[in-house]
mmCIF file of C-alpha atoms in Angstrom:
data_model
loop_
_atom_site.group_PDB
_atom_site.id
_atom_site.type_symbol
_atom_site.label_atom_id
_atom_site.label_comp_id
_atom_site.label_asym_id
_atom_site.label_seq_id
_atom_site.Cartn_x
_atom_site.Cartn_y
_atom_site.Cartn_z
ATOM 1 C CA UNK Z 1 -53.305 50.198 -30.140
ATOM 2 C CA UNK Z 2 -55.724 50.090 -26.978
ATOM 3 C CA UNK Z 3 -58.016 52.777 -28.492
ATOM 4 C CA UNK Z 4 -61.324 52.667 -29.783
ATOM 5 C CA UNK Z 5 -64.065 55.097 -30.816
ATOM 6 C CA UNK Z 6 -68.180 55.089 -31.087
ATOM 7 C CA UNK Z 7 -70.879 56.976 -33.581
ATOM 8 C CA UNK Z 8 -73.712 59.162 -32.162
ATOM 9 C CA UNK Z 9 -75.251 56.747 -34.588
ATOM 10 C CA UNK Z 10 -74.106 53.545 -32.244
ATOM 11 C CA UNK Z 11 -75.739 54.929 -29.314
ATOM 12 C CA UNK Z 12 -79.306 56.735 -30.521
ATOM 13 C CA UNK Z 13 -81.856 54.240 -30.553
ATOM 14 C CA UNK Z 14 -84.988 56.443 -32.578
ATOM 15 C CA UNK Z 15 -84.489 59.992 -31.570
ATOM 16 C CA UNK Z 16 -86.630 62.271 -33.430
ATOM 17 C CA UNK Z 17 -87.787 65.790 -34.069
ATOM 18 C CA UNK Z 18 -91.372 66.937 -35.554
ATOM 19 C CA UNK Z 19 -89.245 69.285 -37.291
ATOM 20 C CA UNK Z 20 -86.234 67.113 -37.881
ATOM 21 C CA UNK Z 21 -82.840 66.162 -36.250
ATOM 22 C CA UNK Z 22 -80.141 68.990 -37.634
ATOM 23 C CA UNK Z 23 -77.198 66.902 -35.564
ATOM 24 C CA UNK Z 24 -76.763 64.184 -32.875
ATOM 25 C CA UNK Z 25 -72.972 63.986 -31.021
ATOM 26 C CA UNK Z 26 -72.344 61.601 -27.788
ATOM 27 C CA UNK Z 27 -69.718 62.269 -25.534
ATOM 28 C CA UNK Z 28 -67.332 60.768 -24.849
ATOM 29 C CA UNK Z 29 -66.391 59.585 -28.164
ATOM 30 C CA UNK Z 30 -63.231 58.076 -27.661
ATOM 31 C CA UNK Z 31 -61.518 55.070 -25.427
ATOM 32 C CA UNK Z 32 -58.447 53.674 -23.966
ATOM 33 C CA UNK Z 33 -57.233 51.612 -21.878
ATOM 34 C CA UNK Z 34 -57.913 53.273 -19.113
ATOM 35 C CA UNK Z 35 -61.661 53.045 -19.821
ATOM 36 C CA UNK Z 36 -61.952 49.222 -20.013
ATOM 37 C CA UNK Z 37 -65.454 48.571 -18.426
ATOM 38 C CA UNK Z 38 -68.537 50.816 -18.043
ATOM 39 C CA UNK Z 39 -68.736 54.719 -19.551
ATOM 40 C CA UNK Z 40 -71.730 56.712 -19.009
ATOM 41 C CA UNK Z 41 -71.849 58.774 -22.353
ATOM 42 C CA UNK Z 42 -73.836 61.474 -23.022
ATOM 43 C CA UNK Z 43 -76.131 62.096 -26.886
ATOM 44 C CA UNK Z 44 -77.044 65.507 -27.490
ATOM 45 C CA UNK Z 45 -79.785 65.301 -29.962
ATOM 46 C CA UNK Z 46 -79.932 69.421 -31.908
ATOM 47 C CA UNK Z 47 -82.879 69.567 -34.207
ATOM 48 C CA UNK Z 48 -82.811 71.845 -37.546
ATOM 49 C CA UNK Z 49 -84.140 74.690 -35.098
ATOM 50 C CA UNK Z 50 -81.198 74.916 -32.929
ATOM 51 C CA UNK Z 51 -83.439 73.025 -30.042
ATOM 52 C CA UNK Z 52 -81.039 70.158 -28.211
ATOM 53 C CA UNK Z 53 -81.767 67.692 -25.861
ATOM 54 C CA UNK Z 54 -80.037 64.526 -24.483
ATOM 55 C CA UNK Z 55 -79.811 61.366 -23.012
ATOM 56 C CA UNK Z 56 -77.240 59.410 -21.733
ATOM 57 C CA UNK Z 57 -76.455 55.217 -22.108
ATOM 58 C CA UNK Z 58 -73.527 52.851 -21.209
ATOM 59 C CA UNK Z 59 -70.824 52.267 -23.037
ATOM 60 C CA UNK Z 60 -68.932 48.954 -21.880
ATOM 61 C CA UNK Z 61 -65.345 48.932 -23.014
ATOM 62 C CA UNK Z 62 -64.063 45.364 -23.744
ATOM 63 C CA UNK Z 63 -59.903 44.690 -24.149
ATOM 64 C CA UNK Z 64 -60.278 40.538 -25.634
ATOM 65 C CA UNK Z 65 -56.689 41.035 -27.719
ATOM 66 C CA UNK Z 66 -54.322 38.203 -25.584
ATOM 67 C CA UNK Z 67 -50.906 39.626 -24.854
ATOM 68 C CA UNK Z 68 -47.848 38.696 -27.598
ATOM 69 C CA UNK Z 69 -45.396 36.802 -25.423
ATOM 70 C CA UNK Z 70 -41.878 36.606 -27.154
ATOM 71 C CA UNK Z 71 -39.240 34.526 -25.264
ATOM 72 C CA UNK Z 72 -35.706 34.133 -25.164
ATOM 73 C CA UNK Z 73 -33.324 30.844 -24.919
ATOM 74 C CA UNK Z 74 -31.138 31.225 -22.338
ATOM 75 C CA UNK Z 75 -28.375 28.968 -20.789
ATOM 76 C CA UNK Z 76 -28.253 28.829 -16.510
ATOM 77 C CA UNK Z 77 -25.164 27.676 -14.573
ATOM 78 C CA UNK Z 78 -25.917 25.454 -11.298
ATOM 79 C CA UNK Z 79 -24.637 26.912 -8.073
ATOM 80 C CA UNK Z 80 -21.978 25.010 -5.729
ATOM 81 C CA UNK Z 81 -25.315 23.525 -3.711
ATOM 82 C CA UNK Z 82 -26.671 22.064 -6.960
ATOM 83 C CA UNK Z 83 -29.112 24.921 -8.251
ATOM 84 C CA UNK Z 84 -29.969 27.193 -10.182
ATOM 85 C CA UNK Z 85 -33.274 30.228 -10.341
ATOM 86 C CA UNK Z 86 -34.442 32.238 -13.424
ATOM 87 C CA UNK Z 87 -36.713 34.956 -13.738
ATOM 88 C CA UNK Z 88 -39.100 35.742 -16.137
ATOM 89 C CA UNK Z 89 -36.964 39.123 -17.302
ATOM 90 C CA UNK Z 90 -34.263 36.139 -18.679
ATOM 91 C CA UNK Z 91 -36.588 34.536 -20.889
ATOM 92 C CA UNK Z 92 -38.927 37.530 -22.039
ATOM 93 C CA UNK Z 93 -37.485 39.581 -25.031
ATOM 94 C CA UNK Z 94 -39.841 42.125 -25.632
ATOM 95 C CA UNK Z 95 -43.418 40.508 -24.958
ATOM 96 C CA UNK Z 96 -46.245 43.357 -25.544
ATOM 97 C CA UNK Z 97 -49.868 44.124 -25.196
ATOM 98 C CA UNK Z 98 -52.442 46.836 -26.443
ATOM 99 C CA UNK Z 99 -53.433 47.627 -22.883
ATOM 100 C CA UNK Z 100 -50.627 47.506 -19.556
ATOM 101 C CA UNK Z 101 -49.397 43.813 -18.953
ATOM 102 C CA UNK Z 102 -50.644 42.768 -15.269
ATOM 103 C CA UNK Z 103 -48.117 39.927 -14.880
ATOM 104 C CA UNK Z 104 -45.470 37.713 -16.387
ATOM 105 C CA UNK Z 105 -44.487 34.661 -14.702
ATOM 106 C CA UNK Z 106 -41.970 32.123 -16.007
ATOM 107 C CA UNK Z 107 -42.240 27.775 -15.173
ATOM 108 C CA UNK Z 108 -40.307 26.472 -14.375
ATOM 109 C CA UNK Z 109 -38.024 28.679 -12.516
ATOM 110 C CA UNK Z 110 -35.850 26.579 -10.264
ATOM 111 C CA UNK Z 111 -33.694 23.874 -11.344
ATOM 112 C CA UNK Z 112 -31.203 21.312 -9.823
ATOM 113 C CA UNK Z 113 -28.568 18.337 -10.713
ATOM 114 C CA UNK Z 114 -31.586 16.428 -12.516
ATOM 115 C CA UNK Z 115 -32.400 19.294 -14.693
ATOM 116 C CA UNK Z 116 -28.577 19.323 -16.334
ATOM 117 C CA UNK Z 117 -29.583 19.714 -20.500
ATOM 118 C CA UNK Z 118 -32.343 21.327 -22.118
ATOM 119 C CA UNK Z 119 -35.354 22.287 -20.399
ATOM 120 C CA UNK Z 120 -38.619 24.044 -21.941
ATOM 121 C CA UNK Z 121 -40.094 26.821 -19.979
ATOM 122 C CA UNK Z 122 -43.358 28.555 -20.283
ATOM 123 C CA UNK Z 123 -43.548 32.183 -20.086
ATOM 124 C CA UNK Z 124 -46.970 33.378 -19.668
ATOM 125 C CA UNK Z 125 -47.947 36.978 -20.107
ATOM 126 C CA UNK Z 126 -51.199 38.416 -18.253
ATOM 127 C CA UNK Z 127 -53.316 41.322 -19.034
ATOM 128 C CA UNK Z 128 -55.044 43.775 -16.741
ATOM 129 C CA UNK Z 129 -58.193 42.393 -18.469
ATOM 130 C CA UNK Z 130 -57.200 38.758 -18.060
ATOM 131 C CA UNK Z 131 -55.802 37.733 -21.642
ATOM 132 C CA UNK Z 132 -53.270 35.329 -21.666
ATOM 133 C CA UNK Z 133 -50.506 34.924 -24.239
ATOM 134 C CA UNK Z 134 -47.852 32.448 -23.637
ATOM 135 C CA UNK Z 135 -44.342 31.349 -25.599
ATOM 136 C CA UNK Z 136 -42.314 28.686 -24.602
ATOM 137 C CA UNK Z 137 -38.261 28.904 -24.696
ATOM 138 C CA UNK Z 138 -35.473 26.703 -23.847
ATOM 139 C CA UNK Z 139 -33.493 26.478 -20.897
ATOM 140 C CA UNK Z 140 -30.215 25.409 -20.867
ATOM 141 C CA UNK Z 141 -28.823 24.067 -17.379
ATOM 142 C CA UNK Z 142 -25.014 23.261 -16.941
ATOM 143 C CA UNK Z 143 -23.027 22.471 -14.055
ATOM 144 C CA UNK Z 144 -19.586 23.445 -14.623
ATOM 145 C CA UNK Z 145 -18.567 23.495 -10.948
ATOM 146 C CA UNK Z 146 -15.363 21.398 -10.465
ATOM 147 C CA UNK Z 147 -16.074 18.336 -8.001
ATOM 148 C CA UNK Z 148 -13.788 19.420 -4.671
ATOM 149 C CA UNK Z 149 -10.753 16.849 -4.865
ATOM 150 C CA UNK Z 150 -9.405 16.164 -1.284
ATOM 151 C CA UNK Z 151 -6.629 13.932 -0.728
ATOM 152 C CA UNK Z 152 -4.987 12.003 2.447
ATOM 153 C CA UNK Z 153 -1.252 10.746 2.393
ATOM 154 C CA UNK Z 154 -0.877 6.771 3.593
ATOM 155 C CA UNK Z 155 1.341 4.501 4.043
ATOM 156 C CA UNK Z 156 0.984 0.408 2.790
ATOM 157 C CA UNK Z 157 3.313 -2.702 2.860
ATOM 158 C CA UNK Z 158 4.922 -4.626 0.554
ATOM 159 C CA UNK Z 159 3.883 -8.055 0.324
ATOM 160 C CA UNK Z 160 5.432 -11.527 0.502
ATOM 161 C CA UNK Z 161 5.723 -10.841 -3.755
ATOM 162 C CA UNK Z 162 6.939 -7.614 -3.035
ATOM 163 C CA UNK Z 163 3.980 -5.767 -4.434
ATOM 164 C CA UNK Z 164 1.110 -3.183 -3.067
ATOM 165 C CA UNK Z 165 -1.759 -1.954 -4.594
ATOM 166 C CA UNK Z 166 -3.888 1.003 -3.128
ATOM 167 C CA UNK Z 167 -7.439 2.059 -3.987
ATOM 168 C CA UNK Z 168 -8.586 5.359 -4.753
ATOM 169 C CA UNK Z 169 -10.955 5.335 -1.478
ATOM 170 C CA UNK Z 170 -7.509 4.842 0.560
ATOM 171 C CA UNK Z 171 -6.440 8.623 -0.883
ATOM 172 C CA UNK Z 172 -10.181 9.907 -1.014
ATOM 173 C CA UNK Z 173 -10.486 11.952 1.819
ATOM 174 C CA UNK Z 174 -14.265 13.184 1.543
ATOM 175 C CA UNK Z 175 -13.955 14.544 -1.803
ATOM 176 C CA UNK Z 176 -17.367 15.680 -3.212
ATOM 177 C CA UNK Z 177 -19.465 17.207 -5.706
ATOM 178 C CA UNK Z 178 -22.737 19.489 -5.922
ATOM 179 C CA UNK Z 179 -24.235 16.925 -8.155
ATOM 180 C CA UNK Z 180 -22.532 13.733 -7.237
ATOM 181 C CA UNK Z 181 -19.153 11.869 -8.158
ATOM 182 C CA UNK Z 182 -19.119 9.448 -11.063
ATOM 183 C CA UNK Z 183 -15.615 8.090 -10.540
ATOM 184 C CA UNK Z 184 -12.522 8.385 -8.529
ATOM 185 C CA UNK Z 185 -9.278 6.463 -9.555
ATOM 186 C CA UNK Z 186 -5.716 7.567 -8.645
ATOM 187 C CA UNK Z 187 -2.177 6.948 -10.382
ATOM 188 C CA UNK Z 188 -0.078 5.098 -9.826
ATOM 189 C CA UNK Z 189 -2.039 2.534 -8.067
ATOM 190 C CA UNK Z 190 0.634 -0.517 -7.913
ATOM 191 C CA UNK Z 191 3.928 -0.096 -6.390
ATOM 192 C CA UNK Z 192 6.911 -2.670 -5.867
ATOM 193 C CA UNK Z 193 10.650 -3.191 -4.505
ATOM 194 C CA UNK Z 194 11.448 0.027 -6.566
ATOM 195 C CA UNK Z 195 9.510 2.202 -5.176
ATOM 196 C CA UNK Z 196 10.129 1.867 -1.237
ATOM 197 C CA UNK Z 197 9.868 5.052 -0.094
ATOM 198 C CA UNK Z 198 7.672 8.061 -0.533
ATOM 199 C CA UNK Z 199 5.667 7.898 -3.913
ATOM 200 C CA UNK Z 200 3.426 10.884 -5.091
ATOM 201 C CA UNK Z 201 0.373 9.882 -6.558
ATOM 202 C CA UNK Z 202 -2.816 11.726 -8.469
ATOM 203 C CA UNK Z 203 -6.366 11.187 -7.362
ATOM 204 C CA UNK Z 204 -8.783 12.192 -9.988
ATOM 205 C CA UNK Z 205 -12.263 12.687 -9.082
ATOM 206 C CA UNK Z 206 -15.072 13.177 -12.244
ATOM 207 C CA UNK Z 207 -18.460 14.494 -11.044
ATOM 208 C CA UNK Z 208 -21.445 13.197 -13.074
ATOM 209 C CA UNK Z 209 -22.033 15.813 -15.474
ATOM 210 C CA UNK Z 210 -17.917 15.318 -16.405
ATOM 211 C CA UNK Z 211 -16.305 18.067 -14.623
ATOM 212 C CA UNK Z 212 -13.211 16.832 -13.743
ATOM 213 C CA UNK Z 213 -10.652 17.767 -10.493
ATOM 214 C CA UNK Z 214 -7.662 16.339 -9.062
ATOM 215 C CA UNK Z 215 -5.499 16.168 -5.762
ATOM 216 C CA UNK Z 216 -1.534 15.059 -4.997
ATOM 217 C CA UNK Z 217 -0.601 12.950 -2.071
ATOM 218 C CA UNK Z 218 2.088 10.702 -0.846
ATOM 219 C CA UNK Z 219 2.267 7.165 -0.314
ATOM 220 C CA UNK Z 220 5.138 5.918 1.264
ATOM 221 C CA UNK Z 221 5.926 2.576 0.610
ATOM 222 C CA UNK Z 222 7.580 -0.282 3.114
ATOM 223 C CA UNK Z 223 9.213 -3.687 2.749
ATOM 224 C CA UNK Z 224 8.557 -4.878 6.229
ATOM 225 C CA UNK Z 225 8.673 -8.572 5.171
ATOM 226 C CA UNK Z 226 11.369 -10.047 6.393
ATOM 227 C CA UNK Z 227 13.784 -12.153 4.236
ATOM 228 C CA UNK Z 228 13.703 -16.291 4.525
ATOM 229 C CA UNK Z 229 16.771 -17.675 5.301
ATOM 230 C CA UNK Z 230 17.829 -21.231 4.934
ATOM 231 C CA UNK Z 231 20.741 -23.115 5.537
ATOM 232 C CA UNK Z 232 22.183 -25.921 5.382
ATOM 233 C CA UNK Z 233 24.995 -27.971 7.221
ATOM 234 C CA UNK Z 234 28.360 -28.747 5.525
ATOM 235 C CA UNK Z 235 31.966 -30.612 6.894
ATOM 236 C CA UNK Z 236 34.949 -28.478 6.539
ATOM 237 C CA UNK Z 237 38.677 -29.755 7.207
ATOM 238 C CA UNK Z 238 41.294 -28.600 9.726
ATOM 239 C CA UNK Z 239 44.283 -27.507 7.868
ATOM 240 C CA UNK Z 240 47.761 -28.394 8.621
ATOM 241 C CA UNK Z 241 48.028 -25.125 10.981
ATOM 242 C CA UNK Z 242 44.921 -26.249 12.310
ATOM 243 C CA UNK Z 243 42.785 -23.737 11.232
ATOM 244 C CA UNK Z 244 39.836 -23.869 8.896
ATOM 245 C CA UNK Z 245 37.773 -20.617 8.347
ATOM 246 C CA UNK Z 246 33.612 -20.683 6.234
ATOM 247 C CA UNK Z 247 31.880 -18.145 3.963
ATOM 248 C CA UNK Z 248 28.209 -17.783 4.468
ATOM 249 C CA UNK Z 249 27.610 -18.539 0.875
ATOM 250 C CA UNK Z 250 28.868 -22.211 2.410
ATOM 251 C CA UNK Z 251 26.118 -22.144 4.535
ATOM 252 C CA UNK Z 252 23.281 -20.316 2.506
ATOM 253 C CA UNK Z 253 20.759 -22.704 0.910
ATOM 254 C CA UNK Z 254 18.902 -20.364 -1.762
ATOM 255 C CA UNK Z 255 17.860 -17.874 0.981
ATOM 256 C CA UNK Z 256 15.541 -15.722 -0.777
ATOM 257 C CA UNK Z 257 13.820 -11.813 -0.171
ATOM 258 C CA UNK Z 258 11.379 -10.326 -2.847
ATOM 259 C CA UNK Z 259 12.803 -6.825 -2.953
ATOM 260 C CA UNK Z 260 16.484 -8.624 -3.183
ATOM 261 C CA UNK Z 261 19.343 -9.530 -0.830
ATOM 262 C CA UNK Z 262 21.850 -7.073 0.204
ATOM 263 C CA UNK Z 263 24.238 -9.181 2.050
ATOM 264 C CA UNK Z 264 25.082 -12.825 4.125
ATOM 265 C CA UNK Z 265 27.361 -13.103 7.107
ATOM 266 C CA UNK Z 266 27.973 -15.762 9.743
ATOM 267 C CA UNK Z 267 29.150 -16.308 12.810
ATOM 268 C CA UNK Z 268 31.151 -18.276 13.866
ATOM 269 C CA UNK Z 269 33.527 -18.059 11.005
ATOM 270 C CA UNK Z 270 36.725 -19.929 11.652
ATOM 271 C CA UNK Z 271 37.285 -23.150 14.006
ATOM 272 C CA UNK Z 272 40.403 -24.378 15.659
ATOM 273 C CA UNK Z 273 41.496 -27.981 16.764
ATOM 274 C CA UNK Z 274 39.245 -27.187 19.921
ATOM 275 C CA UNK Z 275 36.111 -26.979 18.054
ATOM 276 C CA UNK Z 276 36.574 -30.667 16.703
ATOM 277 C CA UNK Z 277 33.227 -31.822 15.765
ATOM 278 C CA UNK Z 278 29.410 -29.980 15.647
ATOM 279 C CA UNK Z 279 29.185 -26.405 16.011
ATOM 280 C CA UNK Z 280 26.554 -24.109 15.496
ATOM 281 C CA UNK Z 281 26.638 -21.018 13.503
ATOM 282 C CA UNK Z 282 24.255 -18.751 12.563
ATOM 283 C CA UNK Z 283 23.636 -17.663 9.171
ATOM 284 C CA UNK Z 284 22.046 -13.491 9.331
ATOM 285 C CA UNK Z 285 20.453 -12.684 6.118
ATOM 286 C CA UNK Z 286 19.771 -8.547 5.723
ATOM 287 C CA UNK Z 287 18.010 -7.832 2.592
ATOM 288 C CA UNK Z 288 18.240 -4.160 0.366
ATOM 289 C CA UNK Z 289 15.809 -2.551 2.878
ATOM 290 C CA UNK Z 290 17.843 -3.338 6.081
ATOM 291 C CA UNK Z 291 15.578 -6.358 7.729
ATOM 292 C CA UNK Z 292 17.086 -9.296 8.685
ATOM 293 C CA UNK Z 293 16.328 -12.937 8.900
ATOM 294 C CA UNK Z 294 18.348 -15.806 10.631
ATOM 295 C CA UNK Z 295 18.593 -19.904 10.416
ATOM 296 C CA UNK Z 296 21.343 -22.018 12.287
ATOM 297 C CA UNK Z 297 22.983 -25.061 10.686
ATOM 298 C CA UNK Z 298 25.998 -27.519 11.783
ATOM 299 C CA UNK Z 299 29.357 -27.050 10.903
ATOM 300 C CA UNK Z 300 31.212 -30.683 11.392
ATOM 301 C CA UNK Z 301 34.921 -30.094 11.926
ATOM 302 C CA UNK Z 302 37.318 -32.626 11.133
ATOM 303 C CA UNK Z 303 41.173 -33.115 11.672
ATOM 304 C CA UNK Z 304 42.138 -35.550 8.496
ATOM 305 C CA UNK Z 305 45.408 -34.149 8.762
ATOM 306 C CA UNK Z 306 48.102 -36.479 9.191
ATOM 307 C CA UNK Z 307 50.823 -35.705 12.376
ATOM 308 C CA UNK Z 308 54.289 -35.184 11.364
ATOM 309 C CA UNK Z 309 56.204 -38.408 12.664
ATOM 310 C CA UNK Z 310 59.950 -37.660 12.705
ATOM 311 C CA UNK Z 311 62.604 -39.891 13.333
ATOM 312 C CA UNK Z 312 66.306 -40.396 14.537
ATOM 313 C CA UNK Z 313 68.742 -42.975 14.615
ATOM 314 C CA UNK Z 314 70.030 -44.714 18.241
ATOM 315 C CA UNK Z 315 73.208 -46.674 18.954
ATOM 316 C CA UNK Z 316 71.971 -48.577 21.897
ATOM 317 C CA UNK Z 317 73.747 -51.244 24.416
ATOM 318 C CA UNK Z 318 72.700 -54.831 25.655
ATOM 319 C CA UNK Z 319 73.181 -55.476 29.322
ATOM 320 C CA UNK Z 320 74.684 -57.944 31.342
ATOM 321 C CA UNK Z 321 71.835 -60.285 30.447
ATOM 322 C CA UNK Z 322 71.998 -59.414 26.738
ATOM 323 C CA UNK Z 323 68.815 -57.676 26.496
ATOM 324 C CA UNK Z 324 67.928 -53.823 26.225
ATOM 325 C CA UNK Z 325 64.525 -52.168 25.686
ATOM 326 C CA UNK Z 326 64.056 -48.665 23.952
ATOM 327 C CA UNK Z 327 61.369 -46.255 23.948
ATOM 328 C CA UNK Z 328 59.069 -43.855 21.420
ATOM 329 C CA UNK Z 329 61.029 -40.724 23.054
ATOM 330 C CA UNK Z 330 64.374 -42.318 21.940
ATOM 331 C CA UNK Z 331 63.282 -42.228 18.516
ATOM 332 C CA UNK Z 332 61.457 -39.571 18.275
ATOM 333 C CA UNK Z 333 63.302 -36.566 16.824
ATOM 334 C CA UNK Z 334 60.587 -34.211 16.920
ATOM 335 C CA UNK Z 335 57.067 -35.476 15.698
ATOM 336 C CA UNK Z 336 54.482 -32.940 15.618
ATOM 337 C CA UNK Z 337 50.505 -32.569 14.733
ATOM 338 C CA UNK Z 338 48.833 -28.654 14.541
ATOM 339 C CA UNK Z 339 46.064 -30.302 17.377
ATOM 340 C CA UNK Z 340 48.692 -32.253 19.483
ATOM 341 C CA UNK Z 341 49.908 -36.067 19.524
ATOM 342 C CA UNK Z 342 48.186 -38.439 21.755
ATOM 343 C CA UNK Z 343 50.086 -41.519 21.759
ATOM 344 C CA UNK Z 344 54.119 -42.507 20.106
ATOM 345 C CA UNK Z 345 54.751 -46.041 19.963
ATOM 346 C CA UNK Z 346 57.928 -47.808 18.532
ATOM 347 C CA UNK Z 347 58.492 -51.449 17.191
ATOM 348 C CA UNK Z 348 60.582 -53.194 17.787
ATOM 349 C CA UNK Z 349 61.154 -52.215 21.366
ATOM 350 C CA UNK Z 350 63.619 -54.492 22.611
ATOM 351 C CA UNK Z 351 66.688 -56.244 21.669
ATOM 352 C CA UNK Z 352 68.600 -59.447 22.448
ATOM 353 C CA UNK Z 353 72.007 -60.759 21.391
ATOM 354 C CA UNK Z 354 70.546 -61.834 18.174
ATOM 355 C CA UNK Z 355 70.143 -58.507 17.180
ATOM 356 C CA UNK Z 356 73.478 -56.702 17.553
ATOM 357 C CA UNK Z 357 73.649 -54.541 14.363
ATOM 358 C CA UNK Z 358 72.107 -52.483 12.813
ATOM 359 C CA UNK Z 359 67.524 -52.991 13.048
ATOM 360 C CA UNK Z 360 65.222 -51.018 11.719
ATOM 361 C CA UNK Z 361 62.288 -49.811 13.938
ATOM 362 C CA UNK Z 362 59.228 -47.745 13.266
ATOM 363 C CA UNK Z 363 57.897 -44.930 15.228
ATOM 364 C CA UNK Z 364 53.787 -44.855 14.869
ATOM 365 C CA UNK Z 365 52.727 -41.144 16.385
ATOM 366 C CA UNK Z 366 48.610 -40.832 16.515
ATOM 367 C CA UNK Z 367 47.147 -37.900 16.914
ATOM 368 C CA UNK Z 368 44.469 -36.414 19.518
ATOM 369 C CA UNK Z 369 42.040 -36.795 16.853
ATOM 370 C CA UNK Z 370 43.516 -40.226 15.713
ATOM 371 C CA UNK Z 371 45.205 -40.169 13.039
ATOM 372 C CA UNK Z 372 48.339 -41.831 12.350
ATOM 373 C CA UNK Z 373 51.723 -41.611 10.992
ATOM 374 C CA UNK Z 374 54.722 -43.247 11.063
ATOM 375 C CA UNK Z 375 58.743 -43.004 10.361
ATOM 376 C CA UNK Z 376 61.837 -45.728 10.557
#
């Protein structure tokens, strides 16, 4: 209770009295606190006659009882920077002492990232005479700041496969933590043909104690790979107007785009008696995302188409020497070819005496491109 109190008897050390000692008192009798070290204290020494005399001694005042430290558990939340400060009023619940408590101190006090989890702390309780009492508790440090999640929009090519992956350090724009990051990943992470275009994707950033936040960007996807055409060359026939006109699947040899083909066309697409042989044409392959690719290949003409030989009969006469001669344009009665006749012949072409009547001749008409055909 921080009191304590002394006999007459603890401080007289033989007085005495011829007649005899009636009563002996010392004063101050009683102590606190306040009186911890040395008290001069008076003994009044009254013999059976009433007579009194005194004398006076030290009383030294001792306080040995250590303080009773009682502590608290508490739980501490880590700051955006990492850390976190207690004071002893969080853990002390009600420590006491007989005589005024000097000081009460509390270790550790700070804490940081490391100290996430239980942690014991001392409290230690201190006197004004010096004694020490001391409890420990349990400090609970959690970081339940969210890591700051920052996000940056990009932009990434298809490949030859028409694929793209991304990484979450292509989103990660400096996202952080007050303790440190443990992982960053973002979803969807592989894109393809079908999603040309602007994409939104999730990063997620976890800090290390498994606070978890997350950002939204855009990545816009492009097919910038340009399809591979291939041709090949082919022979095509004149018709009988002589005309012959080509698809580009004639020309197309498997051309081929990853994201798909959208369309074929060519150029030149229809030939004429003057393109009579090898021509050149271009084959433009645009796939579903608007790029285009081109290959050339030959295009042999040909004219296999037979002229029109048309005959007529002629009454001719022999002259005065019996002989007469006739020519193709006699016959002829209109022979034709769509790219033009080069050369009309006729045999027989002449006539003697020996052949009055009736003979049959035939007209051979050849062509520009040389073919042949002939009529009687």
């Amino acid at each position: 209770t921080g009191n304590v109190s002394i006999l007459a008897s603890q401080i007289n050390n033989g007085s005495s009295d011829a007649c005899g000692i009636d009563t002996m008192t010392v004063s101050p009798s009683s102590f606190t606190c306040n009186d911890v070290g040395l008290n001069t204290v008076t003994l009044t020494v009254t013999d059976v006659n009433g007579n009194s005399s005194t004398c006076t001694a030290t009383v030294t005042v001792e306080d040995i009882i250590s303080p009773t430290a009682v502590c608290q558990d508490i739980t501490v939340e880590l700051d955006g920077s990492g850390a976190a400060t207690i004071t002893d009023g969080d853990v002390d619940n009600g420590s006491f002492d007989n005589c005024p408590i000097s000081s009460i101190t509390v270790s550790p006090s700070t804490f940081d990232c490391s100290d996430v989890g239980a942690n014991t702390v001392t409290l230690t309780i201190t006197d004004q005479s010096g004694n020490i009492g001391t409890c420990t508790a349990t400090a609970t440090v959690e970081d339940n700041v969210l890591p700051t999640a920052l996000c940056q929009n990009i932009t990434v090519q298809l490949d030859a496969a028409g694929t793209a992956s991304i990484l979450p350090s292509d989103i990660n724009n400096g996202s952080s933590d007050n303790c440190g990051i443990a992982s960053i990943s973002v979803s969807p992470s592989s894109f393809t043909c079908a999603d040309v275009g602007i994409n939104a994707v999730t990063l997620t950033v976890t800090d290390v104690n498994g606070n978890v936040s997350i950002c939204a960007s855009t990545v816009t996807v492009e097919d910038n790979v340009l399809p591979t055409a291939f041709c090949q060359n082919i022979t095509v026939a004149l018709n009988e107007f002589g005309s012959v006109s080509i698809t580009a699947v004639q020309i197309n040899n498997s051309s081929t785009d990853a994201c798909g083909i959208a369309s074929l066309s060519i150029f030149p697409t229809t030939f004429t008696c003057a393109d009579i042989g090898t021509n050149t044409v271009t084959l433009t392959v645009t796939d579903d995302n608007g790029y285009s690719s081109t290959c050339t290949s030959t295009v042999t003409v040909q004219d296999n188409v037979l002229p029109d030989a048309v005959c007529q009969n002629i009454t001719v006469q022999l002259d005065a020497t019996g002989n007469v001669s006739i020519t193709a344009a006699q016959i002829n009665n209109g022979s034709s070819d769509a790219c033009g006749i080069d050369t009309m012949t006729v045999s027989p072409n002449a006539f003697t005496c020996a052949n009055v009547g009736p003979n049959t001749v035939t007209l051979t008409v050849t062509d520009v491109n040389g073919n042949v055909s002939t009529c009687t």
